[in-house]
């Protein structure tokens, strides 16, 4: 795909080319070009969680080009952390001229410099640039990202499929539509939790995980709900209480059997050690960590602390979800279905066969235009 085709595909309104300033070596002689655009992803179903309800999501697309090779990346800013698409795009454009590392093979140093230049609170923007650079490096070496990172794609876990909050009737219907997936993740955290789970259970016996998205604010309520969920054959619970209620969550965990995973409570590597008393595991997302390199660091920190790890995603195209899928063999549970919720995915990448993640074998992310 040439640049013009890509821009058309990405629905670019305005292109702001920005030459990153290069230094040293012959390999770095030609400056990299970074182009950004916003892409509106339309959802197949209205998506409802405790936090929001929406028909579409906007993501930031990054095209990193150098030496005739294109790397593509994407970031889905998370409103919960006050990140927004336009601001993410502006942040990337604003670092023009500040980057002195010219060789993408020095990606550790390059990405650190970009992270510093973007400043705090730009995790999705950081993810978009990080993914694009890894795609570029893989393409330049002609190896898939998983090989570049020393990962065996056969170890990829099963991904679940998420069911948003809805009426019992539609929940039943969505459960039936997810027949191909051996594991489901159901959004809870409202007054309607019991009817929701009963609706799912009325049509399937398969393993279910739930995500309360900080919805239970009373610890006794959380204990009651989790113990009831255990009776319904639920596997684990994600973020039962608000992120800041660490002490309450620790108390809840001491009173229940189901494992508890931190999502909203885990937004920085430095927070992971503090979660050990209150949680059994963490949910890593590229849009929270700011890309692949930092996500791997989170996974390794969690492992060192005997925490379990799940790998999640936001509503994104196959670009981000494929990037995450390449590191999924490093985690216990995958929740990588954000692209499957999108009606106008511009890319083809990771495939899912009965929940099994099948990584593309092409160089870099291995994406092809849809
Ligand atoms: Mg979550």
PDB file of C-alpha atoms and ligand atoms in Angstrom, residues 51 185 187 211-213 238-239 263-264 283 285 310 335, ligand 1:
ATOM      1  CA  UNK A  51     -18.695   4.260  32.198  1.00  0.00           C
ATOM      2  CA  UNK A 185     -16.356 -11.725  29.387  1.00  0.00           C
ATOM      3  CA  UNK A 187     -19.700  -6.419  31.729  1.00  0.00           C
ATOM      4  CA  UNK A 211     -15.672  -6.886  34.532  1.00  0.00           C
ATOM      5  CA  UNK A 212     -17.389  -4.531  36.983  1.00  0.00           C
ATOM      6  CA  UNK A 213     -15.450  -1.461  35.759  1.00  0.00           C
ATOM      7  CA  UNK A 238     -12.068  -7.527  37.012  1.00  0.00           C
ATOM      8  CA  UNK A 239     -11.981  -4.215  38.877  1.00  0.00           C
ATOM      9  CA  UNK A 263      -7.624  -2.756  35.378  1.00  0.00           C
ATOM     10  CA  UNK A 264      -8.427   0.889  36.208  1.00  0.00           C
ATOM     11  CA  UNK A 283      -4.960  -6.233  33.120  1.00  0.00           C
ATOM     12  CA  UNK A 285      -3.384  -2.802  27.755  1.00  0.00           C
ATOM     13  CA  UNK A 310      -4.396 -10.654  31.456  1.00  0.00           C
ATOM     14  CA  UNK A 335      -9.217 -10.269  26.206  1.00  0.00           C
TER      15      UNK A 335
HETATM   16 MG1  LIG B   1     -11.649  -3.700  32.312  1.00  0.00          MG
END
